[in-house]
């Protein structure tokens, strides 16, 4: 958060950093919600029990993948747009 309050950063730069933090929080929250859904549906939440979860819960798994890709910043996601504004 310290880089948002840097003296050499103008208003556009601060808004881009704030938007990136907000986007990151949304993607991270979506990942945690998807894992919570996995935990409610499966008997135990371990790596050995996660096999076949995409067949059992396809929409939740798609949301998990989309949130993970957005967190990384893959083009076509909100994470990419946010990181692009930080670079430019």
Coordinates of N, CA, C and O in Angstrom, one line a residue:
X1 N 0.8 -1.2 0.0 CA 0.0 0.0 0.0 C 0.9 1.2 0.0 O 0.4 2.3 -0.4
X2 N 2.1 1.1 0.4 CA 3.0 2.3 0.5 C 3.2 3.0 -0.9 O 3.4 4.2 -0.9
X3 N 3.2 2.2 -1.9 CA 3.5 2.7 -3.2 C 2.3 3.6 -3.7 O 2.5 4.4 -4.6
X4 N 1.1 3.4 -3.2 CA 0.0 4.2 -3.6 C 0.2 5.7 -3.1 O -0.2 6.6 -3.7
X5 N 0.8 5.8 -1.9 CA 1.0 7.1 -1.3 C 2.3 7.8 -1.6 O 2.7 8.7 -0.9
X6 N 3.0 7.3 -2.6 CA 4.3 7.9 -3.0 C 4.1 9.3 -3.5 O 3.1 9.6 -4.2
X7 N 5.0 10.2 -3.2 CA 4.9 11.6 -3.6 C 5.0 11.8 -5.1 O 4.5 12.7 -5.6
X8 N 5.7 10.9 -5.8 CA 5.9 11.0 -7.2 C 4.8 10.4 -8.0 O 4.9 10.4 -9.3
X9 N 3.8 10.0 -7.4 CA 2.7 9.3 -8.1 C 1.5 10.3 -8.3 O 1.0 10.9 -7.3
X10 N 1.0 10.5 -9.5 CA -0.1 11.4 -9.7 C -1.4 10.7 -9.5 O -1.5 9.5 -9.0
X11 N -2.5 11.4 -9.7 CA -3.8 10.8 -9.3 C -4.2 9.6 -10.2 O -4.7 8.6 -9.7
X12 N -3.8 9.6 -11.5 CA -4.1 8.5 -12.3 C -3.4 7.2 -11.8 O -3.9 6.1 -11.8
X13 N -2.1 7.4 -11.4 CA -1.3 6.3 -10.9 C -2.0 5.8 -9.7 O -2.1 4.5 -9.5
X14 N -2.4 6.6 -8.8 CA -3.0 6.2 -7.5 C -4.3 5.4 -7.8 O -4.6 4.4 -7.1
X15 N -5.1 5.9 -8.7 CA -6.3 5.2 -9.1 C -6.1 3.8 -9.7 O -6.8 2.9 -9.4
X16 N -5.0 3.7 -10.5 CA -4.7 2.4 -11.1 C -4.2 1.4 -10.0 O -4.6 0.3 -10.0
X17 N -3.5 1.9 -9.0 CA -3.1 1.0 -7.9 C -4.3 0.6 -7.1 O -4.4 -0.5 -6.7
X18 N -5.2 1.6 -6.8 CA -6.3 1.2 -6.0 C -7.2 0.2 -6.8 O -7.8 -0.7 -6.2
X19 N -7.4 0.4 -8.1 CA -8.2 -0.5 -8.9 C -7.5 -1.9 -8.9 O -8.2 -2.9 -8.8
X20 N -6.2 -1.9 -8.9 CA -5.5 -3.2 -8.9 C -5.7 -3.9 -7.6 O -6.0 -5.2 -7.6
X21 N -5.7 -3.2 -6.5 CA -5.9 -3.8 -5.2 C -7.3 -4.3 -5.1 O -7.6 -5.4 -4.5
X22 N -8.3 -3.6 -5.6 CA -9.7 -4.0 -5.5 C -9.9 -5.2 -6.4 O -10.6 -6.2 -6.0
X23 N -9.4 -5.2 -7.6 CA -9.5 -6.4 -8.5 C -8.9 -7.6 -7.8 O -9.4 -8.7 -7.9
X24 N -7.7 -7.4 -7.2 CA -7.0 -8.5 -6.6 C -7.9 -9.1 -5.4 O -8.0 -10.3 -5.3
X25 N -8.5 -8.2 -4.7 CA -9.4 -8.7 -3.6 C -10.6 -9.5 -4.1 O -11.0 -10.5 -3.5
X26 N -11.2 -9.0 -5.2 CA -12.3 -9.7 -5.8 C -11.9 -11.1 -6.3 O -12.6 -12.1 -6.1
X27 N -10.8 -11.2 -7.0 CA -10.3 -12.5 -7.5 C -10.0 -13.4 -6.4 O -10.3 -14.6 -6.4
X28 N -9.3 -12.9 -5.3 CA -8.9 -13.8 -4.2 C -10.2 -14.2 -3.5 O -10.3 -15.4 -3.0
X29 N -11.1 -13.4 -3.3 CA -12.4 -13.7 -2.7 C -13.1 -14.8 -3.4 O -13.7 -15.7 -2.9
X30 N -13.1 -14.7 -4.8 CA -13.8 -15.7 -5.6 C -13.1 -17.0 -5.5 O -13.8 -18.1 -5.4
X31 N -11.8 -17.0 -5.4 CA -11.1 -18.3 -5.2 C -11.4 -18.9 -3.9 O -11.7 -20.1 -3.8
X32 N -11.5 -18.1 -2.8 CA -11.8 -18.7 -1.5 C -13.2 -19.2 -1.5 O -13.5 -20.2 -0.8
X33 N -14.2 -18.5 -2.1 CA -15.5 -19.0 -2.2 C -15.7 -20.3 -2.9 O -16.4 -21.2 -2.6
X34 N -14.9 -20.4 -4.0 CA -14.9 -21.7 -4.8 C -14.4 -22.8 -3.9 O -14.9 -23.9 -3.9
X35 N -13.3 -22.6 -3.2 CA -12.7 -23.6 -2.4 C -13.7 -24.0 -1.2 O -13.8 -25.2 -0.9
X36 N -14.4 -23.0 -0.7 CA -15.4 -23.3 0.3 C -16.5 -24.1 -0.3 O -17.0 -25.0 0.4
X37 N -16.9 -23.9 -1.5 CA -18.0 -24.7 -2.1 C -17.4 -26.1 -2.3 O -18.2 -27.1 -2.1
X38 N -16.2 -26.3 -2.7 CA -15.6 -27.6 -2.8 C -15.6 -28.3 -1.5 O -15.9 -29.5 -1.4
X39 N -15.3 -27.6 -0.4 CA -15.3 -28.2 0.9 C -16.6 -28.6 1.4 O -16.8 -29.6 2.1
X40 N -17.7 -27.9 1.0 CA -19.0 -28.2 1.4 C -19.5 -29.5 0.7 O -20.3 -30.3 1.2
X41 N -19.1 -29.6 -0.6 CA -19.6 -30.7 -1.4 C -18.8 -32.0 -1.2 O -19.4 -33.1 -1.2
X42 N -17.5 -31.9 -0.9 CA -16.7 -33.1 -0.8 C -16.7 -33.5 0.7 O -16.9 -32.7 1.6
X43 N -16.4 -34.8 0.9 CA -16.3 -35.3 2.3 C -15.1 -34.7 3.0 O -15.2 -34.3 4.2
X44 N -14.0 -34.7 2.4 CA -12.7 -34.1 2.9 C -12.1 -33.3 1.9 O -12.1 -33.6 0.7
X45 N -11.5 -32.2 2.3 CA -10.8 -31.3 1.3 C -9.3 -31.6 1.4 O -8.5 -30.9 2.0
X46 N -8.9 -32.6 0.6 CA -7.5 -32.9 0.5 C -7.2 -33.1 -1.0 O -8.1 -33.2 -1.8
X47 N -5.9 -33.1 -1.3 CA -5.5 -33.2 -2.7 C -5.9 -34.5 -3.3 O -6.3 -34.6 -4.5
X48 N -5.9 -35.6 -2.5 CA -6.4 -36.9 -3.0 C -7.9 -36.9 -3.3 O -8.3 -37.7 -4.1
X49 N -8.7 -36.1 -2.6 CA -10.1 -36.0 -2.8 C -10.5 -35.1 -3.9 O -11.7 -35.0 -4.3
X50 N -9.6 -34.2 -4.4 CA -10.0 -33.3 -5.4 C -10.0 -33.8 -6.8 O -10.4 -33.1 -7.8
X51 N -9.6 -35.1 -7.0 CA -9.7 -35.7 -8.4 C -11.1 -35.8 -8.8 O -12.0 -36.4 -8.0
X52 N -11.4 -35.4 -10.0 CA -12.8 -35.5 -10.5 C -13.7 -34.4 -10.0 O -14.9 -34.5 -10.3
X53 N -13.2 -33.4 -9.4 CA -14.1 -32.3 -8.9 C -14.7 -31.5 -10.0 O -15.8 -30.9 -9.9
X54 N -14.0 -31.4 -11.1 CA -14.5 -30.7 -12.3 C -15.7 -31.4 -12.9 O -16.5 -30.7 -13.5
X55 N -15.8 -32.7 -12.8 CA -16.9 -33.4 -13.3 C -18.1 -33.3 -12.3 O -19.3 -33.3 -12.7
X56 N -17.8 -33.2 -11.0 CA -18.9 -33.1 -10.0 C -19.5 -31.7 -9.9 O -20.7 -31.6 -9.7
X57 N -18.6 -30.7 -10.1 CA -19.0 -29.3 -9.9 C -18.4 -28.5 -11.1 O -17.5 -27.7 -10.9
X58 N -19.0 -28.6 -12.3 CA -18.3 -27.9 -13.4 C -18.4 -26.4 -13.4 O -17.4 -25.7 -13.7
X59 N -19.5 -25.8 -12.9 CA -19.6 -24.4 -12.9 C -18.7 -23.8 -11.8 O -18.1 -22.7 -12.0
X60 N -18.6 -24.4 -10.7 CA -17.8 -24.0 -9.6 C -16.3 -24.1 -10.0 O -15.5 -23.2 -9.7
X61 N -16.0 -25.1 -10.7 CA -14.6 -25.3 -11.2 C -14.3 -24.3 -12.2 O -13.1 -23.7 -12.2
X62 N -15.2 -24.0 -13.1 CA -15.0 -22.9 -14.1 C -14.8 -21.6 -13.4 O -13.9 -20.8 -13.8
X63 N -15.5 -21.3 -12.4 CA -15.3 -20.0 -11.7 C -14.0 -20.0 -11.0 O -13.3 -19.0 -10.9
X64 N -13.6 -21.1 -10.4 CA -12.3 -21.3 -9.8 C -11.1 -21.0 -10.8 O -10.2 -20.2 -10.5
X65 N -11.2 -21.6 -12.0 CA -10.2 -21.4 -13.0 C -10.2 -19.9 -13.5 O -9.1 -19.3 -13.6
X66 N -11.4 -19.3 -13.7 CA -11.5 -17.9 -14.2 C -10.9 -17.0 -13.1 O -10.1 -16.0 -13.5
X67 N -11.2 -17.2 -11.9 CA -10.6 -16.3 -10.8 C -9.1 -16.5 -10.7 O -8.4 -15.5 -10.5
X68 N -8.6 -17.8 -10.8 CA -7.2 -18.0 -10.8 C -6.5 -17.3 -12.0 O -5.4 -16.7 -11.8
X69 N -7.1 -17.4 -13.1 CA -6.4 -16.8 -14.3 C -6.5 -15.2 -14.2 O -5.5 -14.5 -14.6
X70 N -7.5 -14.7 -13.6 CA -7.6 -13.3 -13.4 C -6.6 -12.8 -12.3 O -6.0 -11.7 -12.5
X71 N -6.3 -13.6 -11.3 CA -5.3 -13.3 -10.3 C -3.9 -13.3 -10.9 O -3.1 -12.4 -10.5
X72 N -3.7 -14.2 -11.8 CA -2.4 -14.2 -12.5 C -2.2 -13.1 -13.5 O -1.1 -12.5 -13.6
X73 N -3.3 -12.7 -14.2 CA -3.2 -11.6 -15.1 C -3.2 -12.1 -16.6 O -2.5 -11.4 -17.4
X74 N -3.9 -13.1 -16.9 CA -3.9 -13.7 -18.2 C -4.7 -12.7 -19.1 O -5.7 -12.2 -18.7
X75 N -4.3 -12.5 -20.3 CA -5.0 -11.6 -21.2 C -6.5 -12.0 -21.4 O -6.8 -13.2 -21.5
X76 N -7.4 -11.0 -21.4 CA -8.8 -11.3 -21.5 C -9.5 -11.3 -20.1 O -10.7 -11.5 -20.1
X77 N -8.8 -11.1 -19.1 CA -9.4 -11.1 -17.7 C -9.2 -9.7 -17.1 O -8.4 -8.9 -17.6
X78 N -9.9 -9.4 -16.0 CA -9.7 -8.2 -15.3 C -8.3 -8.0 -14.8 O -7.8 -6.9 -14.7
X79 N -7.7 -9.1 -14.4 CA -6.3 -9.0 -13.9 C -5.4 -8.5 -15.0 O -4.4 -7.7 -14.6
X80 N -5.5 -8.8 -16.2 CA -4.7 -8.3 -17.3 C -4.8 -6.9 -17.5 O -3.9 -6.1 -17.6
X81 N -6.1 -6.4 -17.5 CA -6.4 -5.0 -17.7 C -5.8 -4.2 -16.6 O -5.2 -3.1 -16.8
X82 N -6.0 -4.7 -15.4 CA -5.4 -3.9 -14.2 C -3.9 -3.9 -14.2 O -3.3 -2.8 -14.0
X83 N -3.3 -5.0 -14.5 CA -1.8 -5.0 -14.6 C -1.3 -4.2 -15.8 O -0.2 -3.6 -15.8
X84 N -2.1 -4.1 -16.9 CA -1.7 -3.3 -18.0 C -1.6 -1.9 -17.7 O -0.7 -1.1 -18.1
X85 N -2.6 -1.4 -17.0 CA -2.7 0.0 -16.5 C -1.5 0.3 -15.6 O -1.0 1.4 -15.6
X86 N -1.1 -0.6 -14.8 CA 0.0 -0.4 -13.9 C 1.3 -0.3 -14.7 O 2.2 0.5 -14.3
X87 N 1.5 -1.0 -15.8 CA 2.7 -0.9 -16.6 C 2.7 0.3 -17.4 O 3.7 1.0 -17.5
X88 N 1.6 0.7 -18.0 CA 1.5 1.9 -18.9 C 1.4 3.1 -18.1 O 2.1 3.9 -17.9

